[in-house]
Short mmCIF file of C-alpha atoms in Angstrom, two decimals:
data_model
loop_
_atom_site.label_atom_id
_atom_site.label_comp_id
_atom_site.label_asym_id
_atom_site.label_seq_id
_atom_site.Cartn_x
_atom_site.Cartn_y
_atom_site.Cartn_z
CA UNK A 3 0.00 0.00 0.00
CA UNK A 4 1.42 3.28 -1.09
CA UNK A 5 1.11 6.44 1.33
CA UNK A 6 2.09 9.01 -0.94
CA UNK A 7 1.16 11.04 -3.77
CA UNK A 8 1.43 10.34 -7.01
CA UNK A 9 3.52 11.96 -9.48
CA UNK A 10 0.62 13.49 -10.71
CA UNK A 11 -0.69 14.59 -7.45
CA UNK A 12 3.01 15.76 -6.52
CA UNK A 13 2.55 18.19 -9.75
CA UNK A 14 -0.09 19.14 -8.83
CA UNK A 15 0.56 20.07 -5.16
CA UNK A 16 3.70 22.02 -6.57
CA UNK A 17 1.66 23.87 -8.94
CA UNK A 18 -0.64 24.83 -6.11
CA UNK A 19 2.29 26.24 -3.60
CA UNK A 20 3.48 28.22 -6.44
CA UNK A 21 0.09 29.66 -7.27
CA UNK A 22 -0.51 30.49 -3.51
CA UNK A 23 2.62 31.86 -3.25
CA UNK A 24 1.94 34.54 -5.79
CA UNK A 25 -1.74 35.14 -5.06
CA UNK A 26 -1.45 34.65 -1.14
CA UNK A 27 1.55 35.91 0.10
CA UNK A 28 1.61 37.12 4.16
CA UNK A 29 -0.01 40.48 3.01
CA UNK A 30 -3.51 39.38 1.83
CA UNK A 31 -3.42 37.40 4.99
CA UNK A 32 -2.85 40.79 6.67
CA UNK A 33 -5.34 42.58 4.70
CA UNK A 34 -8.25 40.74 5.83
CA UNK A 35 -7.09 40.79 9.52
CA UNK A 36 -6.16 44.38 9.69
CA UNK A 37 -9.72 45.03 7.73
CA UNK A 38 -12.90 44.67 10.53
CA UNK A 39 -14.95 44.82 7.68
CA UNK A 40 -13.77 41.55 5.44
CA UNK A 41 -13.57 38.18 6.76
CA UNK A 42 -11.73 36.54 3.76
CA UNK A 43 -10.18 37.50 0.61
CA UNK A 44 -13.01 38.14 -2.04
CA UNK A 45 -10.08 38.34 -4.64
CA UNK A 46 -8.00 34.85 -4.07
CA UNK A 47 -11.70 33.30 -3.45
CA UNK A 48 -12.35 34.35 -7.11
CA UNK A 49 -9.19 33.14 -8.48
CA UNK A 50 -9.00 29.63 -6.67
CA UNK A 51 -11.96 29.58 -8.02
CA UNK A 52 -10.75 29.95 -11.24
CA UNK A 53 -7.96 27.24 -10.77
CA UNK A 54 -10.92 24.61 -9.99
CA UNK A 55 -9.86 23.89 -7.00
CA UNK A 56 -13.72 24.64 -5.31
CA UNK A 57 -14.57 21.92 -7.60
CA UNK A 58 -11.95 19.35 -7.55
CA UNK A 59 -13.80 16.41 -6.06
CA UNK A 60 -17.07 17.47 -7.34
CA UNK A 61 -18.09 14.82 -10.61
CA UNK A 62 -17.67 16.68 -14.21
CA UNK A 63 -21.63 16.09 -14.58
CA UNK A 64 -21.77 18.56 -11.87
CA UNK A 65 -18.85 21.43 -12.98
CA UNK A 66 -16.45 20.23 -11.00
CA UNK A 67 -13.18 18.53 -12.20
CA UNK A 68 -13.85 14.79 -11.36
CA UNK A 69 -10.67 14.55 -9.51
CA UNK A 70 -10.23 12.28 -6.30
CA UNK A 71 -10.05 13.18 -2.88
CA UNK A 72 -6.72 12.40 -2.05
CA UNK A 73 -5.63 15.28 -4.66
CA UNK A 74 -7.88 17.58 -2.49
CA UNK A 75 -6.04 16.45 0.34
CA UNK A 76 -3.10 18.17 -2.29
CA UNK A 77 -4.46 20.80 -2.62
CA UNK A 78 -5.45 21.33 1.10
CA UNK A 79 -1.96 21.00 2.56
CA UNK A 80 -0.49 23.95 0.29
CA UNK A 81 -3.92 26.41 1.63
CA UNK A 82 -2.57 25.53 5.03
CA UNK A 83 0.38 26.38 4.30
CA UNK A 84 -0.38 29.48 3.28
CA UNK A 85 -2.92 30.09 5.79
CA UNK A 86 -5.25 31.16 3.22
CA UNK A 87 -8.13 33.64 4.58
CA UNK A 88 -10.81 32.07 1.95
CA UNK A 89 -14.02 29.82 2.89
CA UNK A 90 -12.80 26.74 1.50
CA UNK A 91 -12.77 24.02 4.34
CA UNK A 92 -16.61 25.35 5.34
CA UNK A 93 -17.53 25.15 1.40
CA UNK A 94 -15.63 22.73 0.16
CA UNK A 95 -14.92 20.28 2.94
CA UNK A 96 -18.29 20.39 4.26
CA UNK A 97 -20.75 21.53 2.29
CA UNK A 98 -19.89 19.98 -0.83
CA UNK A 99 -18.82 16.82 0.78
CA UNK A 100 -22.36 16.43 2.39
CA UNK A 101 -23.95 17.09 -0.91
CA UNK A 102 -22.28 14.60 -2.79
CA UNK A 103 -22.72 12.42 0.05
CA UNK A 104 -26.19 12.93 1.03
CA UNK A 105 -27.94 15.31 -0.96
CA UNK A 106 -30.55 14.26 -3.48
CA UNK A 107 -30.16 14.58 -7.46
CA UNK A 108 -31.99 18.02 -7.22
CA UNK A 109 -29.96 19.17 -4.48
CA UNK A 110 -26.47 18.46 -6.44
CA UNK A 111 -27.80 19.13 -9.82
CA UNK A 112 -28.75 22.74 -7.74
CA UNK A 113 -25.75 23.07 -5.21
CA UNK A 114 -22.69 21.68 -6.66
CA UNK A 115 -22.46 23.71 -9.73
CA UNK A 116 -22.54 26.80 -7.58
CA UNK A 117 -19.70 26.21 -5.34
CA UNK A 118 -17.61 24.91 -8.21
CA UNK A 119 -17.71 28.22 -9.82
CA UNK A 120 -17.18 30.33 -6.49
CA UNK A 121 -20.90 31.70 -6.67
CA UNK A 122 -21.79 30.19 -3.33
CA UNK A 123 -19.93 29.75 -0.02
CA UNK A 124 -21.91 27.28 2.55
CA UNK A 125 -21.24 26.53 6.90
CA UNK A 126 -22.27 23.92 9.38
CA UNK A 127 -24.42 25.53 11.98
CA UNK A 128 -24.71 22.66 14.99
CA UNK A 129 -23.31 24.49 18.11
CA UNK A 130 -25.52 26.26 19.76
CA UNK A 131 -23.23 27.91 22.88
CA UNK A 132 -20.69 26.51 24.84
CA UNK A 133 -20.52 22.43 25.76
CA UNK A 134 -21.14 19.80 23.79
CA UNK A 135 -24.62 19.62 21.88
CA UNK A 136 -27.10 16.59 22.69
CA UNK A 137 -30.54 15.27 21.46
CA UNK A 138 -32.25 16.60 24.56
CA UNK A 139 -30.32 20.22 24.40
CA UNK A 140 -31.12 20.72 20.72
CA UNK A 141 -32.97 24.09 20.88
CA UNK A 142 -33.76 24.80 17.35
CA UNK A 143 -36.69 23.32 15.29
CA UNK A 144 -38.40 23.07 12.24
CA UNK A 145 -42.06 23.26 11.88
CA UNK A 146 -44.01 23.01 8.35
CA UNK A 147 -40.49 23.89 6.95
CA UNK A 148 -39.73 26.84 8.83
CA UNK A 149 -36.44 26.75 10.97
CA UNK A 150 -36.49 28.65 14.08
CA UNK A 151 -33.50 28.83 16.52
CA UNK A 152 -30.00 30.57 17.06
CA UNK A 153 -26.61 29.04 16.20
CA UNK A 154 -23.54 29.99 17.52
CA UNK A 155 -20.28 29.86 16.36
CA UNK A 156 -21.05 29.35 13.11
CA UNK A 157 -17.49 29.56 11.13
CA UNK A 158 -17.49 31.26 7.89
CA UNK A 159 -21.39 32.20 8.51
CA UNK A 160 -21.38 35.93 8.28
CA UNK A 161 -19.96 35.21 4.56
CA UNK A 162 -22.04 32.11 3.84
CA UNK A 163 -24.79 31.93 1.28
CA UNK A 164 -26.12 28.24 2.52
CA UNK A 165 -25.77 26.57 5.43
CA UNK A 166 -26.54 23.09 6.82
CA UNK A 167 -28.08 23.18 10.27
CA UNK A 168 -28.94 20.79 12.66
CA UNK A 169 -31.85 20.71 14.38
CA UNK A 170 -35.24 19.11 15.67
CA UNK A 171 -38.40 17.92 13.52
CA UNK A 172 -40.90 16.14 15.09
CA UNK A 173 -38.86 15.40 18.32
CA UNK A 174 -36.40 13.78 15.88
CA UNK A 175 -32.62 15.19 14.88
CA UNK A 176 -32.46 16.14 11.27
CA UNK A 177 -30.14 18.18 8.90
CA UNK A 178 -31.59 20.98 6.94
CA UNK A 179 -30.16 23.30 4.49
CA UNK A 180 -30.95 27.28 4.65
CA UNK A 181 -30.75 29.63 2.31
CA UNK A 182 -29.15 32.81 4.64
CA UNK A 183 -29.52 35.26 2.13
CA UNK A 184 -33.45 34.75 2.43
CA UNK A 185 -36.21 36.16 4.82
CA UNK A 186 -36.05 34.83 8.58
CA UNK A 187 -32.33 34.79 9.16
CA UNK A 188 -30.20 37.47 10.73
CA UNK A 189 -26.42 37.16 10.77
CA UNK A 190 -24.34 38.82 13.60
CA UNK A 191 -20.40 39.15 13.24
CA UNK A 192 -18.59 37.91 15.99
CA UNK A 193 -15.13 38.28 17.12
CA UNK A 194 -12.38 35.61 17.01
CA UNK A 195 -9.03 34.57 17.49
CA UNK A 196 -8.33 34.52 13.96
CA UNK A 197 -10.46 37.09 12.09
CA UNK A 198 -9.13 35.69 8.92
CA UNK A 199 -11.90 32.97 9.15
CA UNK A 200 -15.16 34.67 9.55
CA UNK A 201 -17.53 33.80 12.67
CA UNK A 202 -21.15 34.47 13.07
CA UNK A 203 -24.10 34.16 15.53
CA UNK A 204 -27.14 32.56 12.99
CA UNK A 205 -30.64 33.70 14.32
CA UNK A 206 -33.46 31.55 12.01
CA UNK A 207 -36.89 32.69 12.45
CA UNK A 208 -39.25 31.37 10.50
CA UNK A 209 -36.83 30.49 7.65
CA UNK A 210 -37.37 28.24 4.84
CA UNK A 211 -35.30 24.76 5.22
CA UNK A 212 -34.84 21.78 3.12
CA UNK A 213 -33.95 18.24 4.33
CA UNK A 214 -30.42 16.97 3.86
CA UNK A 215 -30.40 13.36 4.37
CA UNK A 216 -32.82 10.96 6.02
CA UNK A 217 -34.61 11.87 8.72
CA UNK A 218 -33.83 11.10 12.62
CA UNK A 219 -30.38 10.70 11.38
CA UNK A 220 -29.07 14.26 11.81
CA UNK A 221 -26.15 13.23 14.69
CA UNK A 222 -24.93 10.50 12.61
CA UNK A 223 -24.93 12.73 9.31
CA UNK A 224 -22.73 15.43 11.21
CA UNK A 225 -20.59 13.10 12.17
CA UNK A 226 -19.72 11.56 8.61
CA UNK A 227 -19.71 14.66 7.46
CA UNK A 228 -17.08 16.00 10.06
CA UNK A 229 -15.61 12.71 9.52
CA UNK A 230 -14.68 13.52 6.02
CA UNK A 231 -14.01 17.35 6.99
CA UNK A 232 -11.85 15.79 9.50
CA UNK A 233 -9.26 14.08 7.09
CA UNK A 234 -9.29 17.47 5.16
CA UNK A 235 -8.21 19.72 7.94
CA UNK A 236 -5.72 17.32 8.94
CA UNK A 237 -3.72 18.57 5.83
CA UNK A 238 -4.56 21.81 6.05
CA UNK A 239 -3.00 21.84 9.35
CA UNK A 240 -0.30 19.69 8.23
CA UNK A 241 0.96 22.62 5.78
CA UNK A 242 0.85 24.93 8.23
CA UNK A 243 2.63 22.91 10.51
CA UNK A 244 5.36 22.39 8.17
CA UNK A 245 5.45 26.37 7.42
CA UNK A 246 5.95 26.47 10.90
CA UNK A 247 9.17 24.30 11.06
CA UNK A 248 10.23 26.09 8.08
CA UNK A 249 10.30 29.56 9.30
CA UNK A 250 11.74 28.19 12.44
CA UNK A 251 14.89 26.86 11.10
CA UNK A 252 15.66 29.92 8.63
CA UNK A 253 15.27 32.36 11.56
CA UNK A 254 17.52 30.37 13.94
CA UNK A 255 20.08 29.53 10.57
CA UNK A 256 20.89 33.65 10.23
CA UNK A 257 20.19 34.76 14.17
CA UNK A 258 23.01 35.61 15.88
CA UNK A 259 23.78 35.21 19.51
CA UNK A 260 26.89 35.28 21.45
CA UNK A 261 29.00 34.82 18.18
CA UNK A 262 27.37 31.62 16.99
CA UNK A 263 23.51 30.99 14.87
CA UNK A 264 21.23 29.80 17.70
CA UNK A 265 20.41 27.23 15.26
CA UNK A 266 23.87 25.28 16.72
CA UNK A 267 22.35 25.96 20.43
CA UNK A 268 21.26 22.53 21.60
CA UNK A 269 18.05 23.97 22.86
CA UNK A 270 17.00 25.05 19.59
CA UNK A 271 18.07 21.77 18.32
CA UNK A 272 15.49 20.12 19.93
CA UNK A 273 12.52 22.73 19.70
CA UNK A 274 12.80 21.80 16.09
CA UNK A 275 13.52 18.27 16.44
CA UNK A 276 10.69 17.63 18.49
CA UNK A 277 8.26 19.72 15.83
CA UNK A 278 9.69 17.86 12.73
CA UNK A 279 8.73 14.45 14.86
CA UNK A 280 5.07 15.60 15.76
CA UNK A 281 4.69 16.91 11.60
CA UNK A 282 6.02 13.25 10.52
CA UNK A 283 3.06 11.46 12.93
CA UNK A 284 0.76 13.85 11.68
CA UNK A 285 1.87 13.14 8.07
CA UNK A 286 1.57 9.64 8.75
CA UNK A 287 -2.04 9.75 9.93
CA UNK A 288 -2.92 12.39 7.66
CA UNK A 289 -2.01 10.02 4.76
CA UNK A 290 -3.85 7.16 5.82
CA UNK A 291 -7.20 9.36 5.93
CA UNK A 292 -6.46 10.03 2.77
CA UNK A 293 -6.59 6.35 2.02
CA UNK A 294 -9.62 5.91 3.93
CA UNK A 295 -12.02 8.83 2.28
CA UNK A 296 -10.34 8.28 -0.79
CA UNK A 297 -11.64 4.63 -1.19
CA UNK A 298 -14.33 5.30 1.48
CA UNK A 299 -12.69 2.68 3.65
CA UNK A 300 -14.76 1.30 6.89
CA UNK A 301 -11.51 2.45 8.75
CA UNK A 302 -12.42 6.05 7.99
CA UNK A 303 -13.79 6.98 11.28
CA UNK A 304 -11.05 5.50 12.95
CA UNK A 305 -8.49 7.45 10.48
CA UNK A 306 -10.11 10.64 10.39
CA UNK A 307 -10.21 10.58 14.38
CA UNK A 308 -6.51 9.90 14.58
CA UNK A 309 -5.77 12.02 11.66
CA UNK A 310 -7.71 14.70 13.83
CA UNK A 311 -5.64 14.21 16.75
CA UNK A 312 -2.08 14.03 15.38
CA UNK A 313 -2.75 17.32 13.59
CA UNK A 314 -4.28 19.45 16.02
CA UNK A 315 -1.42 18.69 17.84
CA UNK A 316 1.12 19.18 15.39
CA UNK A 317 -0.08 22.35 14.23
CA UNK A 318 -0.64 24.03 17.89
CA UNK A 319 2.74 22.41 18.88
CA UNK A 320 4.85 23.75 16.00
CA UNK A 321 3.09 27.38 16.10
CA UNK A 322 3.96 28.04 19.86
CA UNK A 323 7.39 26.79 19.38
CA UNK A 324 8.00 28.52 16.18
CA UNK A 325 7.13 31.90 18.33
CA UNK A 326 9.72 31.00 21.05
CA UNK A 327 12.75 30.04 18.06
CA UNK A 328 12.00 33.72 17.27
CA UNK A 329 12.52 34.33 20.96
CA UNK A 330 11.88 38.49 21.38
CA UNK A 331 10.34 39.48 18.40
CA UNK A 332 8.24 35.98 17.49
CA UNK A 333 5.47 37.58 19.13
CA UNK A 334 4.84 40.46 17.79
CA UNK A 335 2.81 41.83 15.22
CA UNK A 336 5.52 42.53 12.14
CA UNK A 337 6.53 38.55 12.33
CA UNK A 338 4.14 36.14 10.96
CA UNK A 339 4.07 33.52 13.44
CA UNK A 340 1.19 34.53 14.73
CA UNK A 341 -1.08 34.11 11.91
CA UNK A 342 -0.21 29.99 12.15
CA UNK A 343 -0.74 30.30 16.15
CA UNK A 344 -4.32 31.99 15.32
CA UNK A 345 -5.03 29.75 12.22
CA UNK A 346 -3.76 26.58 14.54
CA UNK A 347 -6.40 27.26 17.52
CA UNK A 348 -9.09 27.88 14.94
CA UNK A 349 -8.51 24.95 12.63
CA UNK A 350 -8.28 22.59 16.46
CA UNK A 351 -12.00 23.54 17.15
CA UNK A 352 -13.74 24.15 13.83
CA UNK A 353 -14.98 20.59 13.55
CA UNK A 354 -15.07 19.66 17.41
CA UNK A 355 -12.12 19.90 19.62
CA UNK A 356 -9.37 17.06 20.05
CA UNK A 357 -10.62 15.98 23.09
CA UNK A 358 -14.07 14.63 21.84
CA UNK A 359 -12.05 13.07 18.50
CA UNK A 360 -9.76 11.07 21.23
CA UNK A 361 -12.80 10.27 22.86
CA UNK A 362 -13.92 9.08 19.19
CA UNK A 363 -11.05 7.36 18.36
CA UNK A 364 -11.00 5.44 21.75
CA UNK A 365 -14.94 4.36 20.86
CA UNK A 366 -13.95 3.02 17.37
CA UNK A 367 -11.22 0.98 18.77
CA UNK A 368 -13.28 -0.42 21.38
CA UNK A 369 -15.37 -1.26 18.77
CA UNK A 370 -12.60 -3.09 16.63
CA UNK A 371 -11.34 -5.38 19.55
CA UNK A 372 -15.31 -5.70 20.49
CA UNK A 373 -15.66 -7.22 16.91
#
């Protein structure tokens, strides 16, 4: 079994860094922070767009470019990498994802085309405040196809045209999809940790919604969908890691101290040692959810979970010690280590925190030596 790309997939993945490193350099990651008023980049949206990469794992009969999701995965790693401030997990990750893998032929024949070509950005609204969200605490509701209810964080939802929410019909959990540029929703901004990924309070009242999936089934749905999201991130945070690492080991290479680079300092020596080990175990994982949501193995709850894990903690591990290789100046605002320390603690809790993905991973296990 062979964990890694392709030569294909390797050409494309090169292609993509170069791209991102004309069209996303530091600065338009600094323009949408330093701007209250944007919450990604409208421009590099438009011109990933144009690249295809919204629509590389949607089917041809659908706009997209028919590609697998293991080149996603590609493609992912590089807009970690560059910390992109675009929609493209929320859109891409999730709501075309749970299209494809739930929708009906109306619903892709209506969505998919639309998110290929940029024209619509989508969110998962389940959280509805702090803790984690049962059957009995779900608040909001849909009577005679009207969605009532507030959702909150919602990531990406103040730029969002769709989103799929969670809540209760008939006593029973189900998945909608809401159209938030229609009557019956207001959007709030909030403020975040990383502005550079969007975050919104969703207030539904009396909105239209249409079912996503079968009904009843609306826990189990977000979880294969965060399942597949899962796998996704995991690269995303992968390239950032590796960024990390990278901009770790150039600063200490030309820093002087004392007459010597603080790269030959033993102490540094093992900052970065220790980050290159936690990127390879999070490569390692990474790659075999690849495997699993490329072939749609059974294993892929299992591998997304410790995909999840090893890259949360790669990422957070290698942005915090990439700020103390910098030692005085890592911290402040002129150096860009702190845009992969923001992106890091966003990307950890977008699609649940570690702690309930070990939690997940210990269940699936338990299941396997059950079996």
């Amino acid at each position: 079994m062979d964990f890694d790309y392709s030569d294909d997939q390797k050409f494309l993945k090169d292609e993509a860094r170069k791209f991102l490193a004309a069209r996303c350099p530091s600065s338009v990651v600094r323009g949408v922070l330093d701007d209250p008023a944007r919450s990604y980049d409208a421009g590099l949206w438009r011109a990933v767009a144009e690249q295809g990469w919204l629509g590389a794992a949607i089917p041809e009969e659908h706009g997209g470019l028919g590609l697998g999701r293991v080149e996603l995965c590609a493609i992912a790693e590089e807009l970690g990498r560059a910390v992109a401030p675009i929609p493209f997990a929320s859109t891409v990750y999730v709501l075309a994802e749970a299209v494809m893998a739930h929708g009906t032929d109306a619903q892709k024949t209506a969505i998919l085309p639309r998110i290929a070509t940029g024209e619509l950005i989508g969110c998962l609204a389940v959280s509805e405040g702090p803790g984690t969200i049962t059957p009995s605490a779900l608040s909001a509701k849909v009577e005679g196809g009207k969605l009532t209810g507030v959702k909150i964080p919602v990531t990406d939802g103040d730029a969002a045209g769709l989103a799929i929410v969670l809540a209760s019909e008939g006593g029973r959990p189900c998945l909608f999809l809401a159209d938030l540029t229609a009557s019956g929703v207001h959007v709030e901004t909030l403020e975040s940790l990383d502005p550079t990924r969007g975050v919104a309070r969703l207030t539904f009242d009396g909105a239209a919604a249409e079912r996503l999936g079968e009904t009843g089934r609306g826990f189990e749905l977000v979880q294969a969908i965060l399942d597949r999201a899962a796998v996704l991130l995991a690269f995303e945070q992968l390239g950032g890691a590796d960024r990390c690492l990278e901009m770790a080991r150039e600063y200490a290479l030309g820093r002087y101290a004392f007459g010597r680079v603080i790269a030959g300092y033993q102490a540094m020596k093992h900052k970065m040692a220790d980050m290159y080990v936690k990127n390879e175990v999070a490569r390692s994982n990474a790659y075999y959810g690849a495997w699993a949501l490329n072939v749609d193995a059974p294993e892929l709850p299992t591998a997304a979970a410790a995909a999840r894990i090893a890259a949360s903690e790669a990422f957070w591990f290698a942005s915090k010690e990439s700020v103390q290789v910098h030692g005085g100046m890592g911290f402040t605002w002129d150096v860009d280590c702190h845009l992969y320390y923001r992106r890091s603690r966003q990307l950890s809790l977008v699609a649940g925190a570690p702690k309930l993905w070990k939690e997940r991973l210990v269940s699936e296990l338990e299941k396997k030596n059950a079996a």
